[in-house]
Short mmCIF file of C-alpha atoms in Angstrom, two decimals:
data_model
loop_
_atom_site.label_atom_id
_atom_site.label_comp_id
_atom_site.label_asym_id
_atom_site.label_seq_id
_atom_site.Cartn_x
_atom_site.Cartn_y
_atom_site.Cartn_z
CA UNK A 1 -10.90 -50.52 -30.96
CA UNK A 2 -10.38 -51.14 -34.71
CA UNK A 3 -7.37 -52.68 -36.81
CA UNK A 4 -6.89 -51.50 -40.60
CA UNK A 5 -5.84 -53.94 -43.07
CA UNK A 6 -5.38 -53.01 -46.27
CA UNK A 7 -3.16 -54.66 -49.19
CA UNK A 8 -0.17 -53.89 -51.35
CA UNK A 9 -2.37 -51.17 -53.76
CA UNK A 10 -1.07 -49.16 -51.29
CA UNK A 11 2.31 -49.34 -52.29
CA UNK A 12 2.79 -50.15 -49.07
CA UNK A 13 5.29 -53.51 -47.69
CA UNK A 14 4.30 -55.09 -44.59
CA UNK A 15 7.12 -53.59 -42.98
CA UNK A 16 6.15 -50.12 -43.93
CA UNK A 17 2.86 -50.70 -42.96
CA UNK A 18 3.60 -52.26 -39.84
CA UNK A 19 5.83 -48.87 -38.98
CA UNK A 20 2.19 -47.41 -39.58
CA UNK A 21 0.37 -49.45 -37.68
CA UNK A 22 -1.44 -51.08 -40.85
CA UNK A 23 -1.56 -55.00 -41.56
CA UNK A 24 -0.61 -55.37 -45.40
CA UNK A 25 -1.87 -58.05 -47.55
CA UNK A 26 0.77 -58.45 -50.15
CA UNK A 27 -0.77 -58.79 -54.04
CA UNK A 28 1.03 -61.88 -55.85
CA UNK A 29 3.07 -61.82 -58.95
CA UNK A 30 2.84 -65.39 -60.72
CA UNK A 31 5.60 -66.36 -63.40
CA UNK A 32 6.68 -69.73 -64.27
CA UNK A 33 4.50 -71.72 -61.18
CA UNK A 34 6.14 -69.86 -58.49
CA UNK A 35 4.23 -66.94 -56.54
CA UNK A 36 5.68 -64.01 -55.04
CA UNK A 37 4.93 -61.43 -53.00
CA UNK A 38 4.32 -57.99 -54.21
CA UNK A 39 7.75 -56.14 -52.40
CA UNK A 40 8.10 -59.11 -49.45
CA UNK A 41 9.73 -62.13 -52.73
CA UNK A 42 10.06 -60.18 -56.17
CA UNK A 43 11.50 -56.97 -56.80
CA UNK A 44 10.23 -54.09 -59.24
CA UNK A 45 13.69 -53.87 -60.92
CA UNK A 46 13.62 -58.15 -60.61
CA UNK A 47 10.75 -58.17 -62.46
CA UNK A 48 11.87 -55.97 -65.33
CA UNK A 49 14.54 -58.50 -65.66
CA UNK A 50 12.41 -61.71 -65.94
CA UNK A 51 10.61 -59.69 -68.59
CA UNK A 52 13.23 -58.73 -70.70
CA UNK A 53 13.87 -62.60 -70.67
CA UNK A 54 10.43 -62.94 -72.17
CA UNK A 55 9.04 -64.46 -69.25
CA UNK A 56 5.38 -63.50 -68.45
CA UNK A 57 4.47 -63.01 -65.30
CA UNK A 58 0.35 -62.49 -63.60
CA UNK A 59 -1.06 -61.21 -60.84
CA UNK A 60 -3.45 -62.75 -58.00
CA UNK A 61 -4.94 -61.19 -54.96
CA UNK A 62 -3.58 -62.15 -51.60
CA UNK A 63 -4.39 -65.69 -50.36
CA UNK A 64 -7.98 -66.65 -48.46
CA UNK A 65 -6.10 -68.21 -45.85
CA UNK A 66 -4.02 -65.45 -45.26
CA UNK A 67 -6.58 -62.83 -44.52
CA UNK A 68 -8.57 -65.80 -42.30
CA UNK A 69 -5.86 -66.08 -40.35
CA UNK A 70 -4.93 -62.40 -39.71
CA UNK A 71 -8.64 -61.77 -39.38
CA UNK A 72 -9.00 -64.69 -36.62
CA UNK A 73 -5.82 -62.71 -34.88
CA UNK A 74 -6.95 -59.26 -35.08
CA UNK A 75 -10.66 -59.75 -33.65
CA UNK A 76 -8.82 -61.14 -30.70
CA UNK A 77 -8.84 -57.31 -28.96
CA UNK A 78 -10.94 -56.09 -31.56
CA UNK A 79 -12.88 -54.84 -34.77
CA UNK A 80 -11.50 -54.89 -38.38
CA UNK A 81 -11.71 -52.43 -41.10
CA UNK A 82 -9.81 -53.65 -44.26
CA UNK A 83 -9.23 -50.94 -47.41
CA UNK A 84 -9.12 -53.11 -50.49
CA UNK A 85 -8.20 -51.79 -53.86
CA UNK A 86 -10.94 -51.50 -56.64
CA UNK A 87 -13.61 -54.07 -56.91
CA UNK A 88 -13.33 -55.51 -60.55
CA UNK A 89 -9.47 -54.64 -61.37
CA UNK A 90 -8.80 -57.15 -58.36
CA UNK A 91 -10.56 -60.13 -56.58
CA UNK A 92 -9.11 -58.72 -53.55
CA UNK A 93 -12.36 -57.05 -52.46
CA UNK A 94 -13.72 -60.33 -53.32
CA UNK A 95 -11.65 -62.81 -51.48
CA UNK A 96 -11.96 -60.16 -48.55
CA UNK A 97 -16.17 -61.34 -48.22
CA UNK A 98 -15.24 -64.89 -48.73
CA UNK A 99 -12.42 -65.15 -45.60
CA UNK A 100 -14.87 -62.96 -43.63
CA UNK A 101 -17.60 -65.51 -43.92
CA UNK A 102 -14.59 -68.16 -42.66
CA UNK A 103 -13.47 -66.48 -39.69
CA UNK A 104 -14.12 -67.35 -36.10
CA UNK A 105 -15.98 -63.60 -35.90
CA UNK A 106 -17.55 -62.14 -39.24
CA UNK A 107 -19.75 -59.50 -37.13
CA UNK A 108 -16.34 -57.61 -36.08
CA UNK A 109 -15.19 -57.48 -39.53
CA UNK A 110 -15.76 -54.81 -42.14
CA UNK A 111 -14.59 -54.87 -45.90
CA UNK A 112 -14.73 -51.69 -47.89
CA UNK A 113 -13.91 -51.25 -51.28
CA UNK A 114 -12.31 -48.33 -52.02
CA UNK A 115 -12.84 -48.43 -55.89
CA UNK A 116 -9.48 -47.18 -56.38
CA UNK A 117 -6.07 -48.55 -56.49
CA UNK A 118 -2.00 -47.33 -55.72
CA UNK A 119 -2.15 -43.53 -54.87
CA UNK A 120 -5.56 -42.37 -54.61
CA UNK A 121 -6.34 -45.92 -52.27
CA UNK A 122 -3.05 -45.21 -49.94
CA UNK A 123 -4.20 -41.64 -49.22
CA UNK A 124 -7.42 -43.37 -48.19
CA UNK A 125 -6.03 -45.89 -45.93
CA UNK A 126 -3.49 -42.99 -44.19
CA UNK A 127 -6.20 -40.80 -43.55
CA UNK A 128 -8.40 -43.64 -41.59
CA UNK A 129 -4.94 -44.35 -39.85
CA UNK A 130 -4.60 -40.34 -38.92
CA UNK A 131 -8.57 -40.35 -38.05
CA UNK A 132 -7.79 -43.59 -35.66
CA UNK A 133 -5.15 -41.98 -34.05
CA UNK A 134 -7.41 -38.75 -33.38
CA UNK A 135 -9.85 -41.31 -31.47
CA UNK A 136 -12.42 -41.03 -34.75
CA UNK A 137 -14.52 -44.06 -34.28
CA UNK A 138 -14.82 -47.00 -36.72
CA UNK A 139 -18.38 -45.38 -37.94
CA UNK A 140 -16.49 -41.93 -38.85
CA UNK A 141 -13.94 -43.47 -40.70
CA UNK A 142 -16.17 -45.63 -42.54
CA UNK A 143 -18.17 -42.14 -43.53
CA UNK A 144 -14.67 -40.27 -44.98
CA UNK A 145 -13.89 -43.47 -46.72
CA UNK A 146 -17.75 -43.57 -48.41
CA UNK A 147 -17.64 -39.89 -49.16
CA UNK A 148 -13.77 -39.35 -50.33
CA UNK A 149 -13.44 -42.54 -52.66
CA UNK A 150 -16.31 -40.44 -54.96
CA UNK A 151 -13.76 -37.75 -55.70
CA UNK A 152 -11.03 -39.92 -57.27
CA UNK A 153 -9.90 -39.73 -60.96
CA UNK A 154 -7.48 -41.84 -62.25
CA UNK A 155 -5.78 -42.29 -65.85
CA UNK A 156 -3.05 -44.78 -67.15
CA UNK A 157 -1.38 -44.35 -70.06
CA UNK A 158 0.31 -47.52 -70.77
CA UNK A 159 2.90 -48.43 -73.29
CA UNK A 160 2.03 -52.48 -74.15
CA UNK A 161 -0.98 -53.04 -74.30
CA UNK A 162 -0.80 -56.77 -73.84
CA UNK A 163 0.05 -56.33 -70.23
CA UNK A 164 -3.60 -55.03 -69.72
CA UNK A 165 -4.93 -57.49 -72.34
CA UNK A 166 -3.72 -60.40 -71.02
CA UNK A 167 -5.13 -59.44 -67.20
CA UNK A 168 -8.40 -58.61 -68.82
CA UNK A 169 -8.62 -55.24 -67.79
CA UNK A 170 -9.15 -53.96 -71.38
CA UNK A 171 -10.57 -55.58 -74.83
CA UNK A 172 -9.36 -56.85 -77.79
CA UNK A 173 -10.40 -53.83 -79.93
CA UNK A 174 -8.70 -51.33 -77.59
CA UNK A 175 -5.57 -53.15 -77.27
CA UNK A 176 -5.23 -53.49 -80.91
CA UNK A 177 -6.26 -50.14 -81.72
CA UNK A 178 -2.74 -48.60 -79.61
CA UNK A 179 -0.25 -51.51 -81.06
CA UNK A 180 -1.55 -50.95 -85.07
CA UNK A 181 -1.61 -47.57 -85.09
CA UNK A 182 1.25 -46.61 -82.80
CA UNK A 183 -1.09 -44.23 -80.68
CA UNK A 184 -0.57 -43.35 -77.16
CA UNK A 185 -3.97 -44.36 -75.48
CA UNK A 186 -5.13 -43.31 -72.44
CA UNK A 187 -7.61 -45.01 -70.08
CA UNK A 188 -9.29 -44.48 -67.15
CA UNK A 189 -11.15 -45.98 -64.01
CA UNK A 190 -14.55 -46.23 -64.19
CA UNK A 191 -16.36 -44.47 -61.47
CA UNK A 192 -17.29 -47.76 -60.08
CA UNK A 193 -13.88 -48.76 -60.25
CA UNK A 194 -14.66 -52.57 -61.84
CA UNK A 195 -13.03 -51.59 -65.33
CA UNK A 196 -10.48 -49.34 -67.33
CA UNK A 197 -12.07 -47.92 -70.43
CA UNK A 198 -10.62 -45.87 -73.30
CA UNK A 199 -10.44 -42.57 -72.28
CA UNK A 200 -8.52 -40.83 -75.79
CA UNK A 201 -6.36 -41.45 -77.97
CA UNK A 202 -3.62 -39.32 -79.03
CA UNK A 203 -0.72 -39.21 -81.18
CA UNK A 204 1.70 -37.69 -78.31
CA UNK A 205 2.16 -37.81 -74.95
CA UNK A 206 1.92 -34.05 -74.20
CA UNK A 207 -1.51 -34.25 -75.92
CA UNK A 208 -2.46 -37.01 -74.15
CA UNK A 209 -1.30 -34.97 -70.41
CA UNK A 210 -3.56 -32.40 -71.89
CA UNK A 211 -6.65 -34.20 -72.40
CA UNK A 212 -6.31 -35.32 -68.85
CA UNK A 213 -6.35 -31.50 -67.95
CA UNK A 214 -8.77 -31.04 -69.60
CA UNK A 215 -10.84 -33.52 -68.17
CA UNK A 216 -9.93 -31.88 -64.74
CA UNK A 217 -11.41 -28.14 -65.63
CA UNK A 218 -14.43 -30.60 -67.18
CA UNK A 219 -14.68 -32.47 -63.29
CA UNK A 220 -13.60 -29.51 -61.00
CA UNK A 221 -10.45 -30.53 -59.63
CA UNK A 222 -9.04 -28.13 -57.37
CA UNK A 223 -5.90 -27.96 -55.22
CA UNK A 224 -7.41 -29.27 -52.84
CA UNK A 225 -6.77 -32.64 -54.23
CA UNK A 226 -3.26 -34.99 -53.90
CA UNK A 227 -2.29 -35.28 -57.08
CA UNK A 228 -0.24 -39.14 -57.54
CA UNK A 229 1.78 -39.92 -60.66
CA UNK A 230 2.89 -44.00 -60.26
CA UNK A 231 5.19 -45.53 -62.98
CA UNK A 232 7.02 -47.86 -64.23
CA UNK A 233 10.75 -46.85 -64.62
CA UNK A 234 9.54 -44.00 -66.54
CA UNK A 235 11.04 -41.12 -64.59
CA UNK A 236 11.44 -38.69 -67.18
CA UNK A 237 7.63 -38.45 -68.41
CA UNK A 238 6.97 -38.69 -64.55
CA UNK A 239 8.49 -35.61 -64.27
CA UNK A 240 7.38 -33.76 -67.01
CA UNK A 241 3.94 -34.39 -66.20
CA UNK A 242 5.10 -33.56 -62.32
CA UNK A 243 6.20 -29.95 -63.91
CA UNK A 244 2.52 -29.72 -66.02
CA UNK A 245 0.69 -30.36 -62.73
CA UNK A 246 2.59 -27.82 -60.61
CA UNK A 247 2.14 -25.33 -63.30
CA UNK A 248 -1.96 -25.51 -62.75
CA UNK A 249 -2.18 -26.60 -59.48
CA UNK A 250 0.80 -24.73 -57.59
CA UNK A 251 -0.35 -25.22 -53.95
CA UNK A 252 -1.33 -28.99 -54.61
CA UNK A 253 0.36 -31.55 -53.07
CA UNK A 254 1.61 -33.93 -56.22
CA UNK A 255 3.46 -37.09 -55.08
CA UNK A 256 5.76 -39.34 -57.36
CA UNK A 257 6.30 -42.70 -56.70
CA UNK A 258 7.79 -45.94 -58.49
CA UNK A 259 4.89 -48.81 -59.02
CA UNK A 260 5.34 -52.22 -57.31
CA UNK A 261 5.84 -55.26 -59.52
CA UNK A 262 1.78 -56.51 -59.32
CA UNK A 263 0.95 -53.08 -60.86
CA UNK A 264 3.88 -53.52 -63.21
CA UNK A 265 2.84 -56.56 -64.41
CA UNK A 266 -0.36 -55.45 -65.24
CA UNK A 267 0.25 -52.15 -66.75
CA UNK A 268 3.30 -53.03 -68.24
CA UNK A 269 7.11 -51.35 -68.57
CA UNK A 270 6.85 -47.67 -69.14
CA UNK A 271 3.49 -47.18 -68.32
CA UNK A 272 2.55 -44.22 -65.94
CA UNK A 273 -0.70 -43.41 -63.91
CA UNK A 274 -1.99 -39.98 -62.98
CA UNK A 275 -4.59 -40.06 -60.53
CA UNK A 276 -5.90 -37.70 -57.77
CA UNK A 277 -8.17 -37.82 -54.74
CA UNK A 278 -9.70 -34.94 -52.56
CA UNK A 279 -10.35 -36.05 -48.47
CA UNK A 280 -14.15 -35.37 -47.28
CA UNK A 281 -14.84 -35.22 -43.92
#
């Protein structure tokens, strides 16, 4: 018997997680000294209103206290598998490890660094839930997670680099390049998930998307992957991206989702992410 825990990087609220048998610990958005739980205390629309009022949001991981309480409750009748967002892009994994050591039964807690976020993170959690329902062991689920996370390929196109810069996710020189030249930068998640690095810089979104698709060819991406397009109030580019992906991968599953308040805080209004992952059992 094991329980599955994750965070709102999966774009699941607490209530959505409960319906799937997942325990979701929300990430936090901080504004003017107040802390708001992702999806629970603040919506993306409300966050955008505050940003337009010149408020400066920041993010933080779930509190260690909440994690300890969750772990202690769940380990009363089984083990815990906590699938966190990428270590390095968030302190969530590190906090989970700290919380584990302060729990009553740390030996029953397994922390898995997904090395990804958003769409691919959600797919990994969903597959873990599916395998659990099929009667798979914790060891079998962990094996799937380890193999599947290696297939992740993630890109982010921000339209206001200051959000990434404030969050410490890019270097000052990269932020300056996008702002000064009015170019469109494309960031790529490192394979280890610890940082976003510059993939390319283009003058049009069409060219940016073309560069991403060319990289997909180099990485031998095919229709067995699930594709995710997540965005911050940018439906037009999201549907344009979906159209291009559908033309290249007509049989693939392609999912469009709005970003959570936490990720709008990190990527900025208008940002769009293109991600893909293949489940390997």
